[in-house]
Amino acid sequence: MLQGLGSSAYWHETSQRVPNPAVTGRHDVDVAIVGGGYTGLWTAYHLLEADPSLRVAVMEREVIGFGASGRNGGFAMTLLDMGLDQLRCNYGDARAAAAHRAVATSIDEMGATVAERGIDCEWRHGGLMTVATNRGQLERIERDLAAATAMGLDGIRPLNADDARAEVHSPTYLGGLREEHCAVLHPAKLVRGLATVVEEMGAIIFEGTDVTSMVDSLGRVRLTTPAGAVVADQVVLATNAWASQTEWFRHKVVPLYTYVIMTEPLTDAQWDAVGWDSHCGIEDKRNFVHYYRRTVDGRILWGGSDGVIHLNGRIAARQDRNDGVSARLERTFRRTFPQLSSVRFTHHWGGPVGITVSFMPMFGTLSDGRLHYGLGYNGHGVAPSHTGAKVLRDKVLGKSTDLTDLCFVDSPEPRFPPEPLCWISAELTRRSLLRQDARFDRGHGSGSMDPLLLRVMKKLG
Ligand SMILES: Cc1cc2nc3c(=O)[nH]c(=O)nc-3n(C[C@H](O)[C@H](O)[C@H](O)COP(=O)(O)OP(=O)(O)OC[C@H]3O[C@@H](n4cnc5c(N)ncnc54)[C@H](O)[C@@H]3O)c2cc1C
């Protein structure tokens, strides 16, 4: 079942769970959730916490955590796929601050739930260091710091080059910022631990269960699977990148493959040479960020650098590795940490995330009111999926709250054009972003967006 992930997916090697059986026959529930990742499981969690009498079923095509939730870098961070400066420009001070605070609250709540429910997912609340490795990135960080002050956000402070290099020894750091609201965790242990918790709370989880159609059935929704059906009053679609394969989201979400590599465990001498003794996560400020973190067994996970979009939004197991991206990741690792030139890489894998035109996630309800969706986190869904799941809870329960008023809820999301224009425009955008990253590295350009990219986005919007 874990075809494609194989032994390369370190997180799956180091977390065990015996899959549940698939749906057979007919099951009647109040809420059916399609997708067994963080969005689906946190939604089940919040619903059952609000109303333990609800009958909730989670339906997962493969196994719990098969998607990005079992493969990610494990950064629970406030980022909604754009810097604070951009968020503020797009939504204004009040709405941008509300979104940031909602996700920061989620990180605290996730930490509390993990502790209270005994989910052993190697949760380490070490904060985040965003570093600049060239002048253009430094300007972006300065603008984010100004935005944080203007929005009245706390827990964010500037770092000069000496501060950043004192924390972690890389000759590439020119400065940065430190944010307290960030934890790193073992993603597969979180998603599987959460599955156990929601089962204890009363949810039924079906694995190996492909939902092949959802149709009206006497005022309810019938979700058909190869060996049975679930009939529900309300449905939550939590399939992220895979939503692009449905008629509703075909032109609103595009799958993008993103990749990581992982080192062997470092020796004590190697850790001393890097000086990185906390569990703070690190990101740079490229468009296609590099992000890296320690694991509890002393490895470094190193990810980002590029993303790959396939024609017709293809999602397939053979895309779970990419030797070109892996080689580029290794080169930037060695440039960042020349003192680790002899360290070997033991794992490489990737997975699809859902990209939207606005670079923001989408939460909403389809017109007949029984199908709610939460997807399209772009590169950052670990903590936003917890926030979004509370939005989905409120939608299912028919409540209007501060959460259902957040800027990424019920907002009209622009469409990508049909294929092959979709792939061409997404590819143009990707190349434009990479070109800007390269220009910054050569010391040219400012922190603002590439003019070509702005034109493409205007056309798409
Ligand atoms: C390599 C990588 C690194 C990342 N690093 C980070 C990070 O460090 N921090 C961060 O915030 N974000 C990161 N992300 C993104 C983050 O992992 C995702 O945003 C998040 O996991 C999305 O969760 P989800 O539950 O919405 O979707 P997913 O976890 O993708 O779950 C969707 C599930 O739906 C199932 N499904 C699809 N179709 C059907 C169907 N028809 N019937 C039944 N089931 C179906 C799939 O099998 C899948 O398991 C990363 C992603 C990747 C790939």
Short mmCIF file of C-alpha atoms and ligand atoms in Angstrom, two decimals:
data_model
loop_
_atom_site.label_atom_id
_atom_site.label_comp_id
_atom_site.label_asym_id
_atom_site.label_seq_id
_atom_site.Cartn_x
_atom_site.Cartn_y
_atom_site.Cartn_z
CA MET A 1 0.00 0.00 0.00
CA LEU A 2 2.81 2.42 0.74
CA GLN A 3 3.94 2.05 -2.83
CA GLY A 4 6.47 4.72 -3.72
CA LEU A 5 7.29 5.65 -0.15
CA GLY A 6 9.10 2.36 0.41
CA SER A 7 12.09 2.39 2.72
CA SER A 8 12.99 5.93 1.65
CA ALA A 9 10.36 7.47 3.89
CA TYR A 10 12.15 7.69 7.22
CA TRP A 11 9.03 8.80 9.07
CA HIS A 12 7.13 5.68 7.99
CA GLU A 13 10.03 3.41 8.95
CA THR A 14 10.02 4.86 12.45
CA SER A 15 6.30 4.82 13.24
CA GLN A 16 4.09 1.75 13.26
CA ARG A 17 0.34 1.36 12.88
CA VAL A 18 -1.70 -1.64 11.78
CA PRO A 19 -4.17 -0.38 9.14
CA ASN A 20 -7.92 -0.76 9.70
CA PRO A 21 -10.13 -2.69 7.28
CA ALA A 22 -11.89 -1.02 4.36
CA VAL A 23 -15.60 -0.17 4.24
CA THR A 24 -17.80 -3.15 3.47
CA GLY A 25 -21.58 -2.99 3.36
CA ARG A 26 -23.49 0.15 4.33
CA HIS A 27 -22.70 2.48 7.25
CA ASP A 28 -24.84 5.39 8.40
CA VAL A 29 -23.09 8.33 10.10
CA ASP A 30 -23.65 11.99 10.88
CA VAL A 31 -20.37 13.18 9.35
CA ALA A 32 -18.17 11.42 6.79
CA ILE A 33 -14.64 12.76 6.37
CA VAL A 34 -12.74 11.91 3.19
CA GLY A 35 -8.95 11.89 3.70
CA GLY A 36 -6.92 10.50 6.59
CA GLY A 37 -4.35 13.28 7.02
CA TYR A 38 -4.15 16.10 9.57
CA THR A 39 -7.16 17.99 8.15
CA GLY A 40 -9.45 14.97 8.27
CA LEU A 41 -8.29 13.75 11.67
CA TRP A 42 -8.20 17.13 13.42
CA THR A 43 -11.72 17.74 12.08
CA ALA A 44 -12.87 14.44 13.61
CA TYR A 45 -11.09 15.40 16.85
CA HIS A 46 -12.66 18.87 17.14
CA LEU A 47 -16.12 17.56 16.20
CA LEU A 48 -16.06 14.78 18.80
CA GLU A 49 -14.68 17.09 21.43
CA ALA A 50 -17.59 19.49 20.75
CA ASP A 51 -20.22 16.73 20.58
CA PRO A 52 -19.16 13.21 21.70
CA SER A 53 -22.49 11.78 20.51
CA LEU A 54 -21.73 12.47 16.82
CA ARG A 55 -21.20 9.45 14.58
CA VAL A 56 -18.05 10.30 12.59
CA ALA A 57 -16.34 8.18 9.93
CA VAL A 58 -12.92 8.92 8.39
CA MET A 59 -12.36 7.33 4.98
CA GLU A 60 -8.79 7.01 3.68
CA ARG A 61 -7.88 5.59 0.28
CA GLU A 62 -4.49 4.20 1.37
CA VAL A 63 -3.38 4.27 5.02
CA ILE A 64 -3.54 7.01 7.64
CA GLY A 65 -0.79 9.53 6.89
CA PHE A 66 -0.20 8.31 3.33
CA GLY A 67 -0.41 11.88 1.99
CA ALA A 68 1.67 14.92 2.91
CA SER A 69 0.74 14.51 6.60
CA GLY A 70 2.96 11.43 6.90
CA ARG A 71 5.82 12.78 4.78
CA ASN A 72 6.38 16.42 5.69
CA GLY A 73 9.26 18.23 7.36
CA GLY A 74 7.42 18.36 10.68
CA PHE A 75 7.44 22.15 11.17
CA ALA A 76 4.32 23.37 13.00
CA MET A 77 4.66 27.05 12.15
CA THR A 78 2.51 30.16 11.82
CA LEU A 79 3.33 30.69 8.15
CA LEU A 80 0.44 30.65 5.69
CA ASP A 81 2.76 30.26 2.72
CA MET A 82 3.58 33.95 2.51
CA GLY A 83 5.55 36.37 4.65
CA LEU A 84 3.82 38.68 7.12
CA ASP A 85 4.46 41.65 4.86
CA GLN A 86 2.66 39.99 1.94
CA LEU A 87 -0.18 38.74 4.17
CA ARG A 88 -0.71 42.27 5.48
CA CYS A 89 -0.64 43.78 1.95
CA ASN A 90 -3.25 41.26 0.77
CA TYR A 91 -5.65 41.31 3.74
CA GLY A 92 -4.94 44.43 5.80
CA ASP A 93 -3.58 44.61 9.36
CA ALA A 94 -6.58 43.28 11.28
CA ARG A 95 -7.38 40.24 9.11
CA ALA A 96 -3.71 39.32 8.62
CA ALA A 97 -3.09 39.54 12.39
CA ALA A 98 -6.20 37.45 13.11
CA ALA A 99 -4.99 34.70 10.73
CA HIS A 100 -1.48 34.72 12.21
CA ARG A 101 -2.80 34.60 15.79
CA ALA A 102 -5.26 31.81 14.97
CA VAL A 103 -2.44 29.59 13.68
CA ALA A 104 -0.15 30.55 16.61
CA THR A 105 -2.98 29.51 18.98
CA SER A 106 -3.23 26.22 17.09
CA ILE A 107 0.45 25.49 17.74
CA ASP A 108 -0.13 25.98 21.49
CA GLU A 109 -3.28 23.83 21.38
CA MET A 110 -1.54 21.10 19.37
CA GLY A 111 1.25 20.99 21.98
CA ALA A 112 -1.31 20.76 24.77
CA THR A 113 -3.30 17.99 23.03
CA VAL A 114 -0.16 16.00 22.29
CA ALA A 115 0.80 16.20 25.98
CA GLU A 116 -2.69 15.55 27.42
CA ARG A 117 -3.54 12.68 25.05
CA GLY A 118 -0.09 11.10 25.28
CA ILE A 119 0.71 11.32 21.55
CA ASP A 120 4.38 10.42 21.36
CA CYS A 121 5.32 12.47 18.29
CA GLU A 122 8.67 13.91 19.42
CA TRP A 123 7.11 17.38 19.84
CA ARG A 124 9.83 19.99 20.53
CA HIS A 125 8.77 23.62 20.89
CA GLY A 126 12.06 25.27 19.88
CA GLY A 127 10.82 28.23 17.80
CA LEU A 128 11.77 29.17 14.27
CA MET A 129 14.77 31.04 12.91
CA THR A 130 14.23 32.61 9.49
CA VAL A 131 17.60 33.45 7.97
CA ALA A 132 18.69 35.64 5.06
CA THR A 133 21.50 34.37 2.87
CA ASN A 134 21.59 37.39 0.54
CA ARG A 135 20.65 41.07 0.49
CA GLY A 136 17.24 40.53 -1.18
CA GLN A 137 16.22 38.03 1.51
CA LEU A 138 17.40 40.41 4.22
CA GLU A 139 15.10 43.14 2.83
CA ARG A 140 12.18 40.71 2.95
CA ILE A 141 12.91 39.90 6.59
CA GLU A 142 13.14 43.59 7.44
CA ARG A 143 9.71 44.10 5.86
CA ASP A 144 8.26 41.14 7.79
CA LEU A 145 9.62 42.57 11.03
CA ALA A 146 8.05 45.96 10.23
CA ALA A 147 4.76 44.19 9.42
CA ALA A 148 4.86 42.28 12.74
CA THR A 149 5.30 45.57 14.62
CA ALA A 150 2.52 47.27 12.66
CA MET A 151 0.16 44.35 13.36
CA GLY A 152 1.09 44.25 17.06
CA LEU A 153 2.33 40.64 16.94
CA ASP A 154 4.50 39.43 19.78
CA GLY A 155 7.13 36.69 19.99
CA ILE A 156 9.03 37.87 16.89
CA ARG A 157 12.44 39.58 17.12
CA PRO A 158 15.28 40.53 14.76
CA LEU A 159 18.63 38.77 14.60
CA ASN A 160 21.78 40.32 13.19
CA ALA A 161 24.35 38.16 11.40
CA ASP A 162 26.31 37.52 14.61
CA ASP A 163 23.15 36.49 16.52
CA ALA A 164 22.09 34.09 13.77
CA ARG A 165 25.56 32.58 13.37
CA ALA A 166 25.93 32.24 17.13
CA GLU A 167 22.76 30.14 17.23
CA VAL A 168 23.74 27.91 14.29
CA HIS A 169 27.16 28.22 12.67
CA SER A 170 26.72 28.86 8.96
CA PRO A 171 28.89 31.34 7.05
CA THR A 172 25.91 32.03 4.75
CA TYR A 173 23.72 33.81 7.35
CA LEU A 174 23.49 37.60 7.00
CA GLY A 175 20.76 38.08 9.61
CA GLY A 176 17.24 36.93 10.28
CA LEU A 177 14.36 36.82 12.70
CA ARG A 178 13.40 34.54 15.55
CA GLU A 179 9.79 33.52 16.12
CA GLU A 180 8.76 31.74 19.30
CA HIS A 181 5.66 30.08 17.83
CA CYS A 182 7.08 27.03 16.10
CA ALA A 183 7.51 23.39 17.07
CA VAL A 184 9.10 20.49 15.24
CA LEU A 185 7.59 17.02 15.45
CA HIS A 186 7.58 13.52 13.92
CA PRO A 187 4.83 13.93 11.29
CA ALA A 188 3.85 10.28 10.88
CA LYS A 189 3.76 9.70 14.65
CA LEU A 190 1.51 12.75 14.99
CA VAL A 191 -0.95 11.64 12.31
CA ARG A 192 -1.06 8.04 13.52
CA GLY A 193 -1.25 9.05 17.18
CA LEU A 194 -4.11 11.34 16.31
CA ALA A 195 -5.87 8.45 14.55
CA THR A 196 -5.69 6.41 17.75
CA VAL A 197 -7.04 9.33 19.79
CA VAL A 198 -10.04 9.95 17.50
CA GLU A 199 -10.84 6.24 17.50
CA GLU A 200 -10.83 6.33 21.31
CA MET A 201 -13.20 9.30 21.09
CA GLY A 202 -15.60 7.19 19.00
CA ALA A 203 -14.72 7.80 15.33
CA ILE A 204 -14.59 4.91 12.88
CA ILE A 205 -11.58 4.93 10.57
CA PHE A 206 -11.71 3.02 7.30
CA GLU A 207 -8.43 2.53 5.43
CA GLY A 208 -7.87 1.13 1.94
CA THR A 209 -11.14 2.88 1.15
CA ASP A 210 -11.27 4.87 -2.06
CA VAL A 211 -14.27 7.20 -2.18
CA THR A 212 -15.21 6.98 -5.83
CA SER A 213 -18.39 9.08 -5.85
CA MET A 214 -20.53 11.28 -3.62
CA VAL A 215 -24.17 11.61 -4.65
CA ASP A 216 -27.41 12.86 -3.17
CA SER A 217 -29.41 10.13 -1.44
CA LEU A 218 -32.82 11.26 -0.16
CA GLY A 219 -31.41 14.47 1.32
CA ARG A 220 -28.25 12.78 2.61
CA VAL A 221 -24.94 12.06 0.86
CA ARG A 222 -23.97 8.57 -0.30
CA LEU A 223 -20.20 8.02 -0.52
CA THR A 224 -19.50 5.01 -2.67
CA THR A 225 -16.39 2.86 -2.27
CA PRO A 226 -15.33 -0.33 -4.11
CA ALA A 227 -16.81 -2.67 -1.44
CA GLY A 228 -19.51 -0.64 0.27
CA ALA A 229 -20.94 2.78 1.05
CA VAL A 230 -21.17 5.35 3.82
CA VAL A 231 -24.30 7.48 4.00
CA ALA A 232 -23.87 10.76 5.86
CA ASP A 233 -25.76 13.94 6.70
CA GLN A 234 -22.66 16.03 6.06
CA VAL A 235 -19.32 15.46 4.35
CA VAL A 236 -15.89 17.02 4.86
CA LEU A 237 -13.50 16.81 1.93
CA ALA A 238 -9.93 16.74 3.28
CA THR A 239 -7.95 15.35 0.36
CA ASN A 240 -5.64 18.35 -0.23
CA ALA A 241 -3.60 17.76 -3.46
CA TRP A 242 -5.95 14.95 -4.52
CA ALA A 243 -8.88 17.40 -4.53
CA SER A 244 -7.51 18.53 -7.91
CA GLN A 245 -8.94 15.25 -9.27
CA THR A 246 -12.53 16.24 -8.40
CA GLU A 247 -14.83 18.30 -10.61
CA TRP A 248 -15.19 20.99 -7.93
CA PHE A 249 -11.51 21.76 -7.48
CA ARG A 250 -9.96 20.73 -10.82
CA HIS A 251 -9.05 24.33 -11.68
CA LYS A 252 -8.61 25.65 -8.15
CA VAL A 253 -5.92 23.37 -6.76
CA VAL A 254 -2.82 22.08 -8.56
CA PRO A 255 -0.57 19.34 -7.10
CA LEU A 256 3.07 20.37 -6.66
CA TYR A 257 5.70 17.85 -5.61
CA THR A 258 8.11 18.97 -2.93
CA TYR A 259 11.10 16.99 -1.62
CA VAL A 260 13.38 16.44 1.36
CA ILE A 261 16.64 14.64 2.05
CA MET A 262 17.87 13.36 5.41
CA THR A 263 21.38 12.82 6.80
CA GLU A 264 22.74 9.94 8.78
CA PRO A 265 22.93 10.69 12.55
CA LEU A 266 25.67 13.29 13.18
CA THR A 267 28.47 12.61 15.66
CA ASP A 268 28.86 14.81 18.76
CA ALA A 269 31.88 16.47 17.12
CA GLN A 270 29.81 17.29 14.03
CA TRP A 271 27.04 18.79 16.17
CA ASP A 272 29.64 20.86 18.03
CA ALA A 273 30.93 22.15 14.69
CA VAL A 274 27.41 23.32 13.81
CA GLY A 275 26.60 24.57 17.30
CA TRP A 276 22.90 23.84 16.81
CA ASP A 277 21.94 22.58 20.25
CA SER A 278 18.26 23.58 20.32
CA HIS A 279 15.33 22.13 18.38
CA CYS A 280 14.68 25.42 16.62
CA GLY A 281 13.55 24.93 13.02
CA ILE A 282 15.31 26.99 10.32
CA GLU A 283 14.06 28.42 7.02
CA ASP A 284 15.68 30.83 4.60
CA LYS A 285 13.74 33.51 2.76
CA ARG A 286 13.86 32.26 -0.83
CA ASN A 287 10.62 31.96 -2.80
CA PHE A 288 11.27 28.21 -2.81
CA VAL A 289 12.52 28.10 0.77
CA HIS A 290 15.13 25.78 2.18
CA TYR A 291 13.96 24.45 5.54
CA TYR A 292 15.88 22.27 7.95
CA ARG A 293 15.62 20.80 11.40
CA ARG A 294 17.12 18.25 13.77
CA THR A 295 15.50 14.92 14.53
CA VAL A 296 15.56 13.39 18.00
CA ASP A 297 18.04 10.73 16.81
CA GLY A 298 20.52 13.39 15.68
CA ARG A 299 19.89 13.66 11.93
CA ILE A 300 19.23 16.77 9.86
CA LEU A 301 16.20 16.87 7.59
CA TRP A 302 16.80 19.29 4.70
CA GLY A 303 14.00 20.22 2.29
CA GLY A 304 12.60 22.66 -0.23
CA SER A 305 14.70 24.29 -2.98
CA ASP A 306 12.28 23.60 -5.86
CA GLY A 307 8.90 22.09 -6.64
CA VAL A 308 7.66 20.05 -9.58
CA ILE A 309 4.28 20.37 -11.28
CA HIS A 310 3.26 17.69 -13.79
CA LEU A 311 1.06 18.12 -16.85
CA ASN A 312 -2.62 17.43 -16.02
CA GLY A 313 -1.77 17.61 -12.31
CA ARG A 314 -0.54 14.02 -12.35
CA ILE A 315 -0.06 12.39 -8.93
CA ALA A 316 1.84 9.09 -9.11
CA ALA A 317 4.09 6.98 -6.89
CA ARG A 318 7.03 7.35 -9.28
CA GLN A 319 7.11 11.11 -8.53
CA ASP A 320 7.87 10.42 -4.86
CA ARG A 321 11.61 10.71 -5.61
CA ASN A 322 13.41 13.23 -7.78
CA ASP A 323 17.16 12.81 -8.25
CA GLY A 324 17.62 16.33 -9.70
CA VAL A 325 16.00 18.04 -6.71
CA SER A 326 17.79 15.70 -4.30
CA ALA A 327 21.18 16.67 -5.81
CA ARG A 328 20.34 20.39 -5.59
CA LEU A 329 19.29 19.95 -1.95
CA GLU A 330 22.57 18.24 -1.17
CA ARG A 331 24.58 21.05 -2.82
CA THR A 332 22.83 23.77 -0.79
CA PHE A 333 23.27 21.73 2.41
CA ARG A 334 27.04 21.55 1.83
CA ARG A 335 27.21 25.28 1.00
CA THR A 336 25.34 26.11 4.21
CA PHE A 337 27.38 23.78 6.41
CA PRO A 338 30.86 23.36 4.86
CA GLN A 339 31.96 21.83 8.19
CA LEU A 340 29.65 18.85 7.41
CA SER A 341 31.19 18.01 4.03
CA SER A 342 31.63 14.33 4.92
CA VAL A 343 28.10 13.73 6.22
CA ARG A 344 26.14 11.19 4.14
CA PHE A 345 22.47 11.31 3.17
CA THR A 346 20.49 8.16 3.88
CA HIS A 347 16.92 9.09 2.84
CA HIS A 348 15.15 11.06 0.14
CA TRP A 349 11.42 11.35 -0.51
CA GLY A 350 8.71 13.77 -1.52
CA GLY A 351 5.00 14.17 -1.89
CA PRO A 352 2.26 16.30 -3.40
CA VAL A 353 0.88 19.47 -1.82
CA GLY A 354 -2.12 21.46 -3.11
CA ILE A 355 -1.23 24.85 -4.63
CA THR A 356 -3.79 27.63 -5.09
CA VAL A 357 -3.60 30.78 -7.23
CA SER A 358 -3.72 33.00 -4.13
CA PHE A 359 -1.12 30.88 -2.26
CA MET A 360 -3.69 30.67 0.58
CA PRO A 361 -5.65 27.62 1.79
CA MET A 362 -9.34 27.36 0.94
CA PHE A 363 -12.10 26.53 3.41
CA GLY A 364 -15.75 26.65 2.55
CA THR A 365 -19.01 24.91 1.85
CA LEU A 366 -20.36 23.92 -1.54
CA SER A 367 -23.69 25.31 -2.62
CA ASP A 368 -26.05 22.64 -1.25
CA GLY A 369 -24.59 23.12 2.26
CA ARG A 370 -23.72 19.50 3.00
CA LEU A 371 -20.19 19.34 1.59
CA HIS A 372 -17.48 21.30 3.39
CA TYR A 373 -13.87 21.45 2.23
CA GLY A 374 -10.49 22.42 3.65
CA LEU A 375 -7.45 22.17 1.38
CA GLY A 376 -4.75 23.91 -0.66
CA TYR A 377 -2.27 24.78 2.11
CA ASN A 378 0.48 25.25 -0.45
CA GLY A 379 3.73 24.34 1.37
CA HIS A 380 2.54 24.92 4.93
CA GLY A 381 -0.28 22.86 6.41
CA VAL A 382 0.95 21.23 9.61
CA ALA A 383 -0.40 23.90 11.99
CA PRO A 384 -2.91 25.60 9.61
CA SER A 385 -4.70 22.24 9.22
CA HIS A 386 -5.45 22.32 12.97
CA THR A 387 -6.89 25.85 12.61
CA GLY A 388 -8.77 24.86 9.46
CA ALA A 389 -10.21 21.79 11.17
CA LYS A 390 -11.80 24.08 13.78
CA VAL A 391 -13.30 26.07 10.91
CA LEU A 392 -14.69 22.82 9.47
CA ARG A 393 -16.09 21.84 12.87
CA ASP A 394 -17.93 25.17 13.09
CA LYS A 395 -19.23 24.78 9.55
CA VAL A 396 -20.54 21.27 10.21
CA LEU A 397 -22.19 22.47 13.43
CA GLY A 398 -23.68 25.46 11.55
CA LYS A 399 -21.96 28.08 13.72
CA SER A 400 -20.61 31.47 12.66
CA THR A 401 -17.53 32.22 14.75
CA ASP A 402 -14.35 34.29 14.61
CA LEU A 403 -12.78 31.27 12.94
CA THR A 404 -15.34 31.11 10.12
CA ASP A 405 -14.58 34.79 9.54
CA LEU A 406 -10.84 34.23 8.88
CA CYS A 407 -9.47 35.55 5.59
CA PHE A 408 -9.11 32.11 4.00
CA VAL A 409 -12.70 31.01 4.70
CA ASP A 410 -15.43 31.37 2.04
CA SER A 411 -13.21 33.65 -0.02
CA PRO A 412 -13.64 33.42 -3.80
CA GLU A 413 -10.55 31.56 -4.97
CA PRO A 414 -9.37 32.42 -8.51
CA ARG A 415 -9.20 29.54 -11.00
CA PHE A 416 -6.21 28.21 -12.89
CA PRO A 417 -6.90 28.06 -16.67
CA PRO A 418 -7.67 24.68 -18.30
CA GLU A 419 -4.82 22.40 -19.45
CA PRO A 420 -2.36 22.81 -21.06
CA LEU A 421 -2.51 26.52 -20.12
CA CYS A 422 -2.71 25.57 -16.45
CA TRP A 423 0.58 23.68 -16.56
CA ILE A 424 2.20 26.38 -18.72
CA SER A 425 1.21 29.21 -16.37
CA ALA A 426 2.12 27.23 -13.25
CA GLU A 427 5.47 26.37 -14.82
CA LEU A 428 6.06 30.01 -15.83
CA THR A 429 5.30 31.06 -12.26
CA ARG A 430 7.65 28.43 -10.87
CA ARG A 431 10.49 29.44 -13.18
CA SER A 432 9.95 33.10 -12.47
CA LEU A 433 10.18 32.45 -8.73
CA LEU A 434 13.36 30.39 -9.20
CA ARG A 435 14.86 33.08 -11.44
CA GLN A 436 14.27 35.66 -8.75
CA ASP A 437 15.90 33.37 -6.16
CA ALA A 438 18.95 33.03 -8.42
CA ARG A 439 19.10 36.81 -9.05
CA PHE A 440 19.09 37.43 -5.30
CA ASP A 441 21.91 34.92 -4.89
CA ARG A 442 23.96 36.87 -7.45
CA GLY A 443 23.34 40.02 -5.40
CA HIS A 444 20.83 41.62 -7.80
CA GLY A 445 17.18 42.59 -7.38
CA SER A 446 15.08 43.75 -4.48
CA GLY A 447 12.83 41.82 -2.13
CA SER A 448 9.68 42.54 -4.12
CA MET A 449 7.98 40.17 -6.54
CA ASP A 450 9.24 39.45 -10.04
CA PRO A 451 7.32 41.69 -12.56
CA LEU A 452 6.71 38.68 -14.86
CA LEU A 453 5.23 36.73 -11.97
CA LEU A 454 3.02 39.67 -11.06
CA ARG A 455 1.69 39.73 -14.66
CA VAL A 456 1.01 35.96 -14.61
CA MET A 457 -0.80 36.19 -11.27
CA LYS A 458 -2.86 39.14 -12.49
CA LYS A 459 -3.92 37.13 -15.54
CA LEU A 460 -4.84 34.11 -13.40
CA GLY A 461 -6.71 36.20 -10.86
C1 LIG B 1 7.85 16.75 1.57
C2 LIG B 1 6.87 17.68 2.26
C3 LIG B 1 7.32 18.50 3.29
C4 LIG B 1 6.41 19.35 3.96
N1 LIG B 1 6.84 20.04 5.06
C5 LIG B 1 5.96 20.80 5.77
C6 LIG B 1 6.35 21.41 6.99
O1 LIG B 1 7.46 21.21 7.49
N2 LIG B 1 5.45 22.23 7.62
C7 LIG B 1 4.20 22.46 7.11
O2 LIG B 1 3.43 23.22 7.69
N3 LIG B 1 3.78 21.80 5.98
C8 LIG B 1 4.61 20.97 5.33
N4 LIG B 1 4.17 20.28 4.23
C9 LIG B 1 2.75 20.39 3.84
C10 LIG B 1 1.85 19.60 4.83
O3 LIG B 1 2.37 18.31 5.03
C11 LIG B 1 0.42 19.52 4.26
O4 LIG B 1 -0.06 20.84 4.04
C12 LIG B 1 -0.56 18.81 5.21
O5 LIG B 1 -0.05 17.58 5.62
C13 LIG B 1 -1.91 18.63 4.52
O6 LIG B 1 -2.69 17.73 5.28
P1 LIG B 1 -4.06 17.19 4.70
O7 LIG B 1 -4.63 16.30 5.70
O8 LIG B 1 -4.89 18.34 4.23
O9 LIG B 1 -3.66 16.40 3.37
P2 LIG B 1 -2.90 14.99 3.18
O10 LIG B 1 -2.03 14.68 4.32
O11 LIG B 1 -2.26 15.03 1.83
O12 LIG B 1 -4.07 13.92 3.21
C14 LIG B 1 -4.97 13.75 2.17
C15 LIG B 1 -5.38 12.28 2.19
O13 LIG B 1 -6.53 12.09 1.35
C16 LIG B 1 -6.45 10.78 0.85
N5 LIG B 1 -7.35 10.68 -0.32
C17 LIG B 1 -7.23 11.31 -1.51
N6 LIG B 1 -8.27 10.99 -2.31
C18 LIG B 1 -9.07 10.14 -1.60
C19 LIG B 1 -10.30 9.45 -1.90
N7 LIG B 1 -10.90 9.59 -3.08
N8 LIG B 1 -10.84 8.65 -0.97
C20 LIG B 1 -10.25 8.51 0.26
N9 LIG B 1 -9.08 9.14 0.58
C21 LIG B 1 -8.50 9.94 -0.33
C22 LIG B 1 -4.98 10.62 0.49
O14 LIG B 1 -4.59 9.27 0.36
C23 LIG B 1 -4.30 11.35 1.65
O15 LIG B 1 -3.89 10.46 2.68
C24 LIG B 1 5.04 19.41 3.54
C25 LIG B 1 4.61 18.58 2.50
C26 LIG B 1 5.51 17.70 1.88
C27 LIG B 1 5.01 16.81 0.78
#
